[in-house]
């Protein structure tokens, strides 16, 4: 194992080998990674984290590929974190978002990492946040995060983003309805992708109607709806500008600081929950080990009794 | 702490057949591995770059174009050049004498189209360990 100092220097020098090993440790929730995360946290670049969510197949990866290309034209070093679900049965995952980003594969200034959602104890957003910290310390800015917008975990993930894009496309059934409830409220920018298709405009006006029902004060960010088609190089510049405009908005009136404080607080809570759960698990097993031998099992009586015992032993003592 | 074997599965070279490699990628996922699938037509440079960024424990390449010797050699060379010690295995229509040559070169294992996905899974389970810090 390389020394902590060597890892630290490697990260700040954008050493891909060292970074990927650290990201791996982060992914595996290796406690050794925390020591390094703690040290690199203050060295982060203030990179804009842009989260993209939406149903499978709407073109999130294709859009990221195009946005990365635009950022590269301007000379930015770009990070991408693409999350795909793990199978709850086998734990395996097939991560295929990179297929759409092939043209950046040999570019060392584009760091793309695929993440499997796994069944993480502290929740996905905590572990995603750890990966973001590594990429920000390496100096990647902006960083795109891709998640499928159909599960709770995925929606949680968006809490770590500065700017949230909900991506929809015509012809994918009723895409608005298929999304997790609440997801339509979190978008800073709505993207109607596959604008080359006929019904794109219909979808656009549906979304505009939805936004129109809300009341915004002049202080609020007014969500935008943008039509894109990466294949035809349509709407990309506009989308890039909207993303930048949101960043500018956040950087005014202390909004970004407040947002980042929120993210940091979440991380604290997530890490604490994780640690406490781990601790408790051992205690719980100990409690239960003896309990099963008791009289016939009424699950209500049993859980009440155990909870009382548990409270006395663990909570009241401390 | 949960450790998972992570694999990069891809295709280098010019041939456009990805049915076989997709079947393998899915079988590996179903066996509980995390599989990063790169798609078709990758260059050795891209494969090595992706493998490093993704922090994988092994690279599995499918080559059907007949250019396997040069392509594997290039991948191994680039890995070495970048200081990465990621094991490489392969699959494709590879004549037996070339399998010998590939292994001599440093390719850990080569599967021919007759190989069952179970055999590949078993080989990974026996030979590939998840990396750590
Ligand atoms: N017609 C059309 N197809 C697109 C467009 N953008 C992406 N696609 C296609 O949509 C499919 C899914 O794209 P992908 O980026 O993988 O979607 P994701 O699952 O949301 O990441 C691919 O076959 C893309 O080529 C577009 O603007 N127009
Ligand atoms: Mg995708």
CSV table of C-alpha atoms and ligand atoms in Angstrom, one decimal:
chain,number,residue,atom,x,y,z
A,1,UNK,CA,0.0,0.0,0.0
A,2,UNK,CA,1.4,3.4,-1.0
A,3,UNK,CA,1.9,5.9,1.8
A,4,UNK,CA,-0.9,8.3,2.6
A,5,UNK,CA,1.3,11.2,1.5
A,6,UNK,CA,2.1,9.6,-1.8
A,7,UNK,CA,-1.6,9.0,-2.5
A,8,UNK,CA,-2.4,12.6,-1.6
A,9,UNK,CA,0.3,13.9,-4.0
A,10,UNK,CA,-0.9,11.6,-6.7
A,11,UNK,CA,-4.4,12.8,-6.4
A,12,UNK,CA,-3.4,16.5,-6.6
A,13,UNK,CA,-1.2,15.6,-9.7
A,14,UNK,CA,-4.2,13.9,-11.4
A,15,UNK,CA,-2.4,10.5,-11.3
A,16,UNK,CA,-5.1,8.3,-12.8
A,17,UNK,CA,-3.6,5.1,-11.4
A,18,UNK,CA,-3.6,6.4,-7.8
A,19,UNK,CA,-7.0,8.1,-8.2
A,20,UNK,CA,-8.6,5.0,-9.5
A,21,UNK,CA,-7.3,2.9,-6.7
A,22,UNK,CA,-8.6,5.4,-4.2
A,23,UNK,CA,-11.9,5.6,-5.9
A,24,UNK,CA,-12.0,1.8,-5.7
A,25,UNK,CA,-11.4,1.9,-2.0
A,26,UNK,CA,-14.1,4.5,-1.7
A,27,UNK,CA,-16.5,2.3,-3.7
A,28,UNK,CA,-15.7,-0.7,-1.5
A,29,UNK,CA,-16.2,1.5,1.6
A,30,UNK,CA,-12.7,0.7,2.8
A,31,UNK,CA,-12.2,2.5,6.1
A,32,UNK,CA,-8.6,3.4,5.0
A,33,UNK,CA,-10.0,5.6,2.3
A,34,UNK,CA,-11.6,7.9,4.8
A,35,UNK,CA,-8.2,9.1,6.2
A,36,UNK,CA,-7.3,10.2,2.7
A,37,UNK,CA,-10.7,11.8,1.9
A,38,UNK,CA,-10.3,13.8,5.1
A,39,UNK,CA,-7.0,15.2,3.8
A,40,UNK,CA,-8.0,15.9,0.3
A,41,UNK,CA,-11.4,17.5,1.2
A,42,UNK,CA,-10.0,21.0,1.7
A,43,UNK,CA,-8.0,20.8,-1.6
A,44,UNK,CA,-11.1,20.4,-3.8
A,45,UNK,CA,-11.7,22.7,-6.7
A,46,UNK,CA,-15.1,24.4,-6.6
A,47,UNK,CA,-16.3,22.4,-9.5
A,48,UNK,CA,-19.9,22.5,-10.6
A,49,UNK,CA,-21.6,19.2,-10.2
A,50,UNK,CA,-24.3,18.6,-12.8
A,51,UNK,CA,-26.7,15.7,-12.2
A,52,UNK,CA,-28.6,14.2,-15.1
A,53,UNK,CA,-31.5,12.0,-14.5
A,54,UNK,CA,-34.4,10.5,-16.5
A,55,UNK,CA,-35.7,7.2,-17.8
A,56,UNK,CA,-33.4,4.7,-19.5
A,57,UNK,CA,-32.9,5.3,-23.1
A,58,UNK,CA,-33.7,9.1,-23.3
A,59,UNK,CA,-30.1,9.9,-24.2
A,60,UNK,CA,-28.4,10.9,-20.9
A,61,UNK,CA,-25.1,9.3,-21.8
A,62,UNK,CA,-25.2,10.7,-25.3
A,63,UNK,CA,-25.9,14.1,-24.0
A,64,UNK,CA,-23.1,13.9,-21.5
A,65,UNK,CA,-20.8,12.8,-24.3
A,66,UNK,CA,-21.8,15.9,-26.3
A,67,UNK,CA,-21.5,18.3,-23.3
A,68,UNK,CA,-18.1,16.9,-22.5
A,69,UNK,CA,-17.0,17.6,-26.0
A,70,UNK,CA,-18.2,21.2,-25.7
A,71,UNK,CA,-16.4,21.7,-22.4
A,72,UNK,CA,-13.2,20.2,-24.0
A,73,UNK,CA,-13.4,22.8,-26.7
A,74,UNK,CA,-13.1,25.4,-24.0
A,75,UNK,CA,-10.2,23.5,-22.5
A,76,UNK,CA,-11.9,22.3,-19.3
A,77,UNK,CA,-10.9,19.1,-17.6
A,78,UNK,CA,-14.1,17.2,-17.2
A,79,UNK,CA,-15.2,14.4,-14.8
A,80,UNK,CA,-18.1,12.0,-15.3
A,81,UNK,CA,-19.7,9.6,-12.8
A,82,UNK,CA,-22.2,7.3,-14.4
A,83,UNK,CA,-24.3,5.2,-12.1
A,84,UNK,CA,-26.2,2.1,-13.1
A,85,UNK,CA,-28.2,-0.2,-10.8
A,86,UNK,CA,-26.8,-3.4,-9.3
A,87,UNK,CA,-28.9,-6.5,-9.5
A,88,UNK,CA,-30.5,-7.0,-6.0
A,89,UNK,CA,-30.3,-10.8,-6.6
A,90,UNK,CA,-26.7,-11.4,-7.7
A,91,UNK,CA,-25.1,-8.1,-6.8
A,92,UNK,CA,-23.7,-7.9,-10.3
A,93,UNK,CA,-24.0,-4.9,-12.6
A,94,UNK,CA,-23.6,-4.2,-16.3
A,95,UNK,CA,-22.2,-0.7,-16.7
A,96,UNK,CA,-22.6,0.5,-20.3
A,97,UNK,CA,-22.8,4.2,-20.2
A,98,UNK,CA,-19.2,4.5,-21.5
A,99,UNK,CA,-20.3,3.1,-24.9
A,100,UNK,CA,-21.7,6.5,-25.8
A,101,UNK,CA,-18.6,8.3,-24.6
A,102,UNK,CA,-16.1,6.4,-26.6
A,103,UNK,CA,-14.6,9.4,-28.3
A,104,UNK,CA,-13.2,10.7,-25.0
A,105,UNK,CA,-11.7,7.3,-24.0
A,106,UNK,CA,-8.2,8.3,-24.9
A,107,UNK,CA,-8.4,11.8,-23.5
A,108,UNK,CA,-6.6,12.0,-20.2
A,109,UNK,CA,-8.4,15.3,-19.4
A,110,UNK,CA,-11.7,13.5,-19.3
A,111,UNK,CA,-12.1,11.2,-16.3
A,112,UNK,CA,-15.0,8.8,-16.6
A,113,UNK,CA,-16.0,6.5,-13.8
A,114,UNK,CA,-18.8,4.0,-13.8
A,115,UNK,CA,-20.5,3.1,-10.5
A,116,UNK,CA,-22.8,0.3,-9.6
A,117,UNK,CA,-25.5,1.4,-7.1
A,118,UNK,CA,-24.9,-1.6,-4.8
A,119,UNK,CA,-27.0,-1.9,-1.7
A,120,UNK,CA,-25.1,0.6,0.4
A,121,UNK,CA,-25.8,1.1,4.0
A,122,UNK,CA,-25.2,4.9,4.3
A,123,UNK,CA,-27.2,5.3,1.0
A,124,UNK,CA,-25.9,5.9,-2.4
A,125,UNK,CA,-25.5,9.7,-2.1
A,126,UNK,CA,-22.9,9.4,0.6
A,127,UNK,CA,-20.7,7.2,-1.4
A,128,UNK,CA,-21.2,9.2,-4.5
A,129,UNK,CA,-20.2,12.3,-2.6
A,130,UNK,CA,-16.9,10.5,-1.7
A,131,UNK,CA,-16.2,9.9,-5.3
A,132,UNK,CA,-17.0,13.5,-6.2
A,133,UNK,CA,-14.5,14.7,-3.5
A,134,UNK,CA,-11.8,12.7,-5.2
A,135,UNK,CA,-12.6,14.1,-8.6
A,136,UNK,CA,-12.8,17.6,-7.3
A,137,UNK,CA,-9.5,17.3,-5.6
A,138,UNK,CA,-8.0,16.1,-8.9
A,139,UNK,CA,-9.3,19.4,-10.3
A,140,UNK,CA,-12.0,18.1,-12.7
A,141,UNK,CA,-14.5,20.8,-13.4
A,142,UNK,CA,-17.3,20.5,-14.2
A,143,UNK,CA,-18.4,17.0,-13.2
A,144,UNK,CA,-21.4,15.3,-14.7
A,145,UNK,CA,-23.3,12.6,-12.8
A,146,UNK,CA,-25.7,10.3,-14.6
A,147,UNK,CA,-28.4,8.3,-12.9
A,148,UNK,CA,-31.6,6.5,-13.9
A,149,UNK,CA,-34.5,8.5,-12.6
A,150,UNK,CA,-36.8,5.7,-11.5
A,151,UNK,CA,-35.7,4.7,-8.0
A,152,UNK,CA,-35.4,6.4,-4.6
A,153,UNK,CA,-31.7,5.9,-4.5
A,154,UNK,CA,-31.3,7.6,-7.8
A,155,UNK,CA,-33.3,10.6,-6.7
A,156,UNK,CA,-31.3,10.9,-3.5
A,157,UNK,CA,-28.2,11.1,-5.6
A,158,UNK,CA,-29.3,14.4,-7.1
A,159,UNK,CA,-29.0,16.0,-3.7
A,160,UNK,CA,-25.2,16.1,-4.2
A,161,UNK,CA,-25.6,18.1,-7.5
A,162,UNK,CA,-25.4,21.8,-7.9
A,163,UNK,CA,-27.5,21.7,-11.0
A,164,UNK,CA,-30.1,19.1,-11.8
A,165,UNK,CA,-31.1,18.2,-15.3
A,166,UNK,CA,-34.2,16.0,-15.9
A,167,UNK,CA,-33.9,14.5,-19.3
A,168,UNK,CA,-37.0,13.3,-21.2
A,169,UNK,CA,-37.6,12.2,-24.7
A,170,UNK,CA,-40.6,11.7,-26.9
A,171,UNK,CA,-41.7,8.2,-27.8
A,172,UNK,CA,-40.8,6.5,-24.6
A,173,UNK,CA,-44.3,5.9,-23.4
A,174,UNK,CA,-45.5,8.4,-21.0
A,175,UNK,CA,-42.1,9.5,-19.7
A,176,UNK,CA,-43.4,12.1,-17.4
A,177,UNK,CA,-45.6,9.6,-15.6
A,178,UNK,CA,-43.0,6.9,-15.5
A,179,UNK,CA,-40.7,9.1,-13.4
A,180,UNK,CA,-40.5,8.8,-9.7
A,181,UNK,CA,-42.9,11.1,-8.0
A,182,UNK,CA,-41.2,14.3,-7.0
A,183,UNK,CA,-38.6,14.2,-9.7
A,184,UNK,CA,-40.4,16.9,-11.7
A,185,UNK,CA,-40.0,19.3,-8.9
A,186,UNK,CA,-36.2,19.0,-8.6
A,187,UNK,CA,-35.2,20.0,-12.1
A,188,UNK,CA,-33.3,23.3,-12.6
A,189,UNK,CA,-33.3,22.5,-16.3
A,190,UNK,CA,-35.6,20.2,-18.3
A,191,UNK,CA,-34.1,18.7,-21.4
A,192,UNK,CA,-36.3,17.3,-24.1
A,193,UNK,CA,-33.8,15.2,-26.0
A,194,UNK,CA,-34.3,13.5,-29.4
A,195,UNK,CA,-35.7,16.8,-30.7
A,196,UNK,CA,-35.3,15.4,-34.1
A,197,UNK,CA,-38.5,13.4,-33.4
A,198,UNK,CA,-41.9,14.7,-34.2
A,199,UNK,CA,-43.5,14.7,-30.8
A,200,UNK,CA,-40.7,16.6,-29.1
A,201,UNK,CA,-42.5,19.8,-29.2
A,202,UNK,CA,-45.6,18.3,-27.6
A,203,UNK,CA,-43.5,17.0,-24.7
A,204,UNK,CA,-41.9,20.4,-24.4
A,205,UNK,CA,-45.2,22.2,-24.0
A,206,UNK,CA,-46.4,19.6,-21.5
A,207,UNK,CA,-43.4,20.4,-19.4
A,208,UNK,CA,-43.9,24.1,-19.8
A,209,UNK,CA,-47.5,23.7,-18.7
A,210,UNK,CA,-46.3,21.9,-15.6
A,211,UNK,CA,-43.8,24.6,-14.8
A,212,UNK,CA,-46.3,27.3,-15.5
A,213,UNK,CA,-48.5,26.0,-12.7
A,214,UNK,CA,-45.9,27.0,-10.1
A,215,UNK,CA,-45.3,30.5,-8.8
A,216,UNK,CA,-41.8,31.8,-8.8
A,217,UNK,CA,-40.5,34.8,-7.0
A,218,UNK,CA,-37.8,37.0,-8.7
A,219,UNK,CA,-35.4,35.4,-6.2
A,220,UNK,CA,-36.1,31.9,-7.5
A,221,UNK,CA,-34.4,30.2,-10.4
A,222,UNK,CA,-36.9,29.8,-13.2
A,223,UNK,CA,-36.5,26.3,-14.7
A,224,UNK,CA,-35.8,26.2,-18.4
A,225,UNK,CA,-36.9,23.7,-21.0
A,226,UNK,CA,-34.4,23.0,-23.7
A,227,UNK,CA,-34.8,20.9,-26.8
A,228,UNK,CA,-31.7,19.0,-27.8
A,229,UNK,CA,-30.5,16.4,-30.3
A,230,UNK,CA,-26.9,15.5,-29.9
A,231,UNK,CA,-26.8,13.6,-33.2
A,232,UNK,CA,-27.8,16.8,-35.1
A,233,UNK,CA,-25.8,19.1,-32.8
A,234,UNK,CA,-29.0,20.9,-31.9
A,235,UNK,CA,-29.6,22.7,-28.7
A,236,UNK,CA,-26.2,21.8,-27.1
A,237,UNK,CA,-24.9,25.4,-27.0
A,238,UNK,CA,-28.1,26.5,-25.4
A,239,UNK,CA,-28.0,23.7,-22.9
A,240,UNK,CA,-24.4,24.5,-22.0
A,241,UNK,CA,-25.4,28.2,-21.5
A,242,UNK,CA,-28.3,27.3,-19.3
A,243,UNK,CA,-26.1,25.1,-17.2
A,244,UNK,CA,-23.6,28.0,-16.8
A,245,UNK,CA,-26.4,30.4,-16.1
A,246,UNK,CA,-27.5,28.3,-13.2
A,247,UNK,CA,-24.0,28.2,-11.9
A,248,UNK,CA,-23.9,32.0,-12.1
A,249,UNK,CA,-27.2,32.1,-10.2
A,250,UNK,CA,-25.9,29.8,-7.5
A,251,UNK,CA,-22.7,31.9,-7.1
A,252,UNK,CA,-24.8,34.9,-6.2
A,253,UNK,CA,-26.2,35.9,-2.8
A,254,UNK,CA,-24.5,33.1,-1.0
A,255,UNK,CA,-26.6,30.4,-2.6
A,256,UNK,CA,-23.8,28.1,-3.4
A,257,UNK,CA,-22.4,28.2,0.1
A,258,UNK,CA,-25.8,27.3,1.5
A,259,UNK,CA,-26.2,24.5,-0.9
A,260,UNK,CA,-22.8,23.1,-0.2
A,261,UNK,CA,-23.4,23.3,3.5
A,262,UNK,CA,-26.5,21.2,3.0
A,263,UNK,CA,-24.5,18.7,1.1
A,264,UNK,CA,-21.8,18.5,3.7
A,265,UNK,CA,-24.4,18.1,6.5
A,266,UNK,CA,-26.0,15.2,4.6
A,267,UNK,CA,-22.6,13.6,4.3
A,268,UNK,CA,-22.1,13.9,8.1
A,269,UNK,CA,-25.5,12.4,8.8
A,270,UNK,CA,-25.0,9.6,6.2
A,271,UNK,CA,-21.6,8.7,7.6
A,272,UNK,CA,-22.9,8.8,11.2
A,273,UNK,CA,-25.8,6.6,10.3
A,274,UNK,CA,-23.6,4.2,8.6
A,275,UNK,CA,-21.2,4.0,11.5
A,276,UNK,CA,-23.9,3.7,14.1
A,277,UNK,CA,-25.7,1.0,12.1
A,278,UNK,CA,-22.6,-1.0,11.9
A,279,UNK,CA,-22.0,-0.8,15.6
A,280,UNK,CA,-25.6,-1.7,16.4
A,281,UNK,CA,-25.7,-4.6,14.1
A,282,UNK,CA,-23.2,-6.4,16.2
A,283,UNK,CA,-25.2,-5.6,19.4
A,284,UNK,CA,-28.4,-6.5,17.8
A,285,UNK,CA,-27.2,-9.9,16.7
A,286,UNK,CA,-26.0,-10.5,20.3
A,287,UNK,CA,-29.4,-9.6,21.7
A,288,UNK,CA,-31.3,-11.7,19.2
A,289,UNK,CA,-28.9,-14.6,19.6
A,290,UNK,CA,-30.2,-15.2,23.1
A,291,UNK,CA,-33.8,-14.1,22.4
A,292,UNK,CA,-34.7,-16.8,19.9
A,293,UNK,CA,-34.3,-19.4,22.6
A,294,UNK,CA,-37.0,-17.8,24.7
A,295,UNK,CA,-40.7,-18.9,24.9
A,296,UNK,CA,-42.9,-19.2,21.8
A,297,UNK,CA,-42.6,-16.3,19.5
A,298,UNK,CA,-45.1,-13.6,19.2
A,299,UNK,CA,-43.3,-11.1,17.0
A,300,UNK,CA,-45.0,-8.1,18.6
A,301,UNK,CA,-44.2,-9.1,22.2
A,302,UNK,CA,-40.8,-10.2,21.2
A,303,UNK,CA,-39.8,-7.0,19.4
A,304,UNK,CA,-41.2,-4.8,22.2
A,305,UNK,CA,-39.3,-6.7,24.8
A,306,UNK,CA,-36.1,-6.7,22.8
A,307,UNK,CA,-36.4,-3.0,22.0
A,308,UNK,CA,-36.7,-2.3,25.8
A,309,UNK,CA,-33.7,-4.4,26.5
A,310,UNK,CA,-31.8,-2.8,23.7
A,311,UNK,CA,-32.6,0.7,24.9
A,312,UNK,CA,-31.4,-0.1,28.4
A,313,UNK,CA,-28.2,-1.6,27.2
A,314,UNK,CA,-27.3,0.7,24.4
A,315,UNK,CA,-29.1,4.0,24.3
A,316,UNK,CA,-29.8,4.8,28.0
A,317,UNK,CA,-26.2,4.0,29.0
A,318,UNK,CA,-24.8,6.6,26.7
B,1,UNK,CA,-16.6,-3.3,3.6
B,2,UNK,CA,-17.9,-4.9,0.4
B,3,UNK,CA,-15.5,-6.0,-2.2
B,4,UNK,CA,-16.6,-6.8,-5.7
B,5,UNK,CA,-14.7,-8.0,-8.7
B,6,UNK,CA,-14.8,-5.3,-11.4
B,7,UNK,CA,-14.1,-6.2,-15.0
B,8,UNK,CA,-13.6,-4.2,-18.2
B,9,UNK,CA,-15.1,-6.2,-21.2
B,10,UNK,CA,-14.6,-4.8,-24.6
B,11,UNK,CA,-13.7,-5.3,-28.2
B,12,UNK,CA,-10.6,-4.0,-30.0
B,13,UNK,CA,-10.1,-4.0,-33.7
B,14,UNK,CA,-12.3,-3.5,-36.6
B,15,UNK,CA,-14.7,-6.4,-36.8
B,16,UNK,CA,-18.3,-5.5,-36.0
B,17,UNK,CA,-19.5,-8.6,-34.2
B,18,UNK,CA,-20.5,-8.0,-30.7
B,19,UNK,CA,-23.1,-10.7,-30.0
B,20,UNK,CA,-20.6,-13.0,-28.4
B,21,UNK,CA,-19.0,-10.4,-26.2
B,22,UNK,CA,-22.4,-9.1,-25.1
B,23,UNK,CA,-23.5,-12.6,-24.0
B,24,UNK,CA,-20.3,-12.9,-22.0
B,25,UNK,CA,-20.7,-9.5,-20.4
B,26,UNK,CA,-24.2,-10.4,-19.3
B,27,UNK,CA,-23.2,-13.8,-18.0
B,28,UNK,CA,-20.5,-12.1,-16.0
B,29,UNK,CA,-23.0,-9.7,-14.5
B,30,UNK,CA,-25.3,-12.5,-13.7
B,31,UNK,CA,-22.4,-14.2,-11.9
B,32,UNK,CA,-22.2,-11.2,-9.6
B,33,UNK,CA,-19.4,-9.2,-11.1
B,34,UNK,CA,-19.4,-5.5,-12.0
B,35,UNK,CA,-18.9,-5.4,-15.7
B,36,UNK,CA,-17.9,-2.2,-17.6
B,37,UNK,CA,-18.8,-2.8,-21.2
B,38,UNK,CA,-16.9,-0.6,-23.7
B,39,UNK,CA,-18.7,-1.4,-27.0
B,40,UNK,CA,-17.1,-2.0,-30.3
B,41,UNK,CA,-14.1,-0.8,-32.2
B,42,UNK,CA,-11.9,0.3,-29.3
B,43,UNK,CA,-8.2,1.1,-29.7
B,44,UNK,CA,-5.7,-0.5,-27.4
B,45,UNK,CA,-5.0,3.0,-26.1
B,46,UNK,CA,-8.6,3.6,-25.2
B,47,UNK,CA,-8.9,0.2,-23.6
B,48,UNK,CA,-5.9,0.8,-21.3
B,49,UNK,CA,-7.1,4.3,-20.4
B,50,UNK,CA,-10.6,3.1,-19.6
B,51,UNK,CA,-9.3,0.2,-17.5
B,52,UNK,CA,-7.1,2.5,-15.5
B,53,UNK,CA,-9.8,5.1,-14.9
B,54,UNK,CA,-12.3,2.4,-14.0
B,55,UNK,CA,-10.0,0.7,-11.6
B,56,UNK,CA,-10.8,-2.8,-12.8
B,57,UNK,CA,-9.3,-6.0,-11.6
B,58,UNK,CA,-9.0,-7.5,-15.1
B,59,UNK,CA,-9.5,-6.7,-18.7
B,60,UNK,CA,-11.3,-9.2,-21.0
B,61,UNK,CA,-11.0,-8.6,-24.7
B,62,UNK,CA,-12.8,-10.1,-27.6
B,63,UNK,CA,-11.0,-10.2,-30.9
B,64,UNK,CA,-12.4,-11.9,-34.0
B,65,UNK,CA,-10.4,-10.0,-36.6
B,66,UNK,CA,-7.4,-12.2,-36.7
B,67,UNK,CA,-5.2,-9.4,-35.5
B,68,UNK,CA,-5.2,-10.6,-31.9
B,69,UNK,CA,-1.4,-11.0,-31.6
B,70,UNK,CA,-0.6,-7.4,-32.4
B,71,UNK,CA,-3.6,-6.0,-30.5
B,72,UNK,CA,-2.9,-7.9,-27.3
B,73,UNK,CA,0.7,-7.1,-27.5
B,74,UNK,CA,-0.1,-3.4,-27.8
B,75,UNK,CA,-2.5,-3.5,-24.8
B,76,UNK,CA,0.1,-5.3,-22.7
B,77,UNK,CA,2.8,-2.9,-23.7
B,78,UNK,CA,0.7,0.2,-22.9
B,79,UNK,CA,-0.3,-1.2,-19.5
B,80,UNK,CA,3.3,-1.7,-18.7
B,81,UNK,CA,4.2,1.7,-19.9
B,82,UNK,CA,1.6,3.2,-17.6
B,83,UNK,CA,2.7,1.1,-14.7
B,84,UNK,CA,-0.6,-0.7,-14.4
B,85,UNK,CA,-0.6,-4.3,-13.4
B,86,UNK,CA,-4.0,-5.4,-14.6
B,87,UNK,CA,-4.4,-9.0,-15.8
B,88,UNK,CA,-5.6,-9.4,-19.3
B,89,UNK,CA,-7.6,-12.3,-20.7
B,90,UNK,CA,-9.2,-12.8,-24.1
B,91,UNK,CA,-11.6,-14.6,-26.3
B,92,UNK,CA,-12.1,-15.1,-30.0
B,93,UNK,CA,-11.3,-17.3,-32.9
B,94,UNK,CA,-7.7,-18.0,-31.9
B,95,UNK,CA,-5.7,-20.9,-33.3
B,96,UNK,CA,-4.0,-23.1,-30.6
B,97,UNK,CA,-0.5,-22.1,-31.6
B,98,UNK,CA,-1.5,-18.4,-31.1
B,99,UNK,CA,-2.9,-19.2,-27.7
B,100,UNK,CA,0.5,-20.4,-26.7
B,101,UNK,CA,2.0,-17.2,-28.1
B,102,UNK,CA,-0.5,-15.1,-26.3
B,103,UNK,CA,0.2,-16.7,-23.0
B,104,UNK,CA,3.9,-16.4,-23.5
B,105,UNK,CA,3.4,-12.7,-24.1
B,106,UNK,CA,1.6,-12.3,-20.8
B,107,UNK,CA,-2.1,-12.9,-21.6
B,108,UNK,CA,-3.4,-14.8,-18.6
B,109,UNK,CA,-6.0,-16.9,-20.4
B,110,UNK,CA,-7.6,-17.2,-23.8
B,111,UNK,CA,-11.0,-18.6,-24.5
B,112,UNK,CA,-12.1,-19.9,-27.8
B,113,UNK,CA,-15.8,-19.6,-29.0
B,114,UNK,CA,-16.5,-23.1,-27.7
B,115,UNK,CA,-15.9,-22.0,-24.1
B,116,UNK,CA,-18.9,-22.0,-21.9
B,117,UNK,CA,-19.6,-18.8,-20.0
B,118,UNK,CA,-19.5,-20.9,-16.8
B,119,UNK,CA,-15.8,-21.7,-17.6
B,120,UNK,CA,-15.0,-18.0,-17.9
B,121,UNK,CA,-16.8,-17.3,-14.6
B,122,UNK,CA,-15.0,-20.0,-12.8
B,123,UNK,CA,-11.6,-18.9,-14.2
B,124,UNK,CA,-12.3,-15.3,-13.0
B,125,UNK,CA,-13.4,-16.6,-9.5
B,126,UNK,CA,-10.2,-18.6,-9.2
B,127,UNK,CA,-7.7,-16.1,-10.6
B,128,UNK,CA,-8.9,-12.5,-10.2
B,129,UNK,CA,-8.8,-10.8,-6.9
B,130,UNK,CA,-10.4,-7.4,-6.2
B,131,UNK,CA,-7.7,-4.7,-5.8
B,132,UNK,CA,-7.3,-2.7,-2.7
B,133,UNK,CA,-5.6,0.5,-1.6
C,1,LIG,N1,-33.1,10.1,-32.6
C,1,LIG,C1,-32.3,10.4,-31.6
C,1,LIG,N2,-31.7,9.4,-30.9
C,1,LIG,C2,-30.9,9.7,-29.8
C,1,LIG,C3,-30.6,11.0,-29.5
C,1,LIG,N3,-29.8,11.0,-28.4
C,1,LIG,C4,-29.6,9.7,-28.1
C,1,LIG,N4,-30.2,8.9,-28.9
C,1,LIG,C5,-30.2,7.4,-29.0
C,1,LIG,O1,-31.0,6.9,-27.8
C,1,LIG,C6,-30.4,5.7,-27.4
C,1,LIG,C7,-30.2,5.7,-25.9
C,1,LIG,O2,-29.2,6.7,-25.6
C,1,LIG,P1,-28.3,6.7,-24.2
C,1,LIG,O3,-27.5,7.9,-24.3
C,1,LIG,O4,-27.7,5.4,-24.0
C,1,LIG,O5,-29.5,6.9,-23.2
C,1,LIG,P2,-29.5,6.8,-21.6
C,1,LIG,O6,-30.0,5.5,-21.2
C,1,LIG,O7,-30.5,7.9,-21.1
C,1,LIG,O8,-28.1,7.1,-21.1
C,1,LIG,C8,-29.1,5.5,-28.2
C,1,LIG,O9,-29.4,4.6,-29.2
C,1,LIG,C9,-28.8,6.9,-28.8
C,1,LIG,O10,-28.1,6.8,-30.0
C,1,LIG,C10,-31.2,12.1,-30.2
C,1,LIG,O11,-31.1,13.2,-30.0
C,1,LIG,N5,-32.0,11.7,-31.3
C,2,LIG,MG1,-26.8,5.9,-19.9
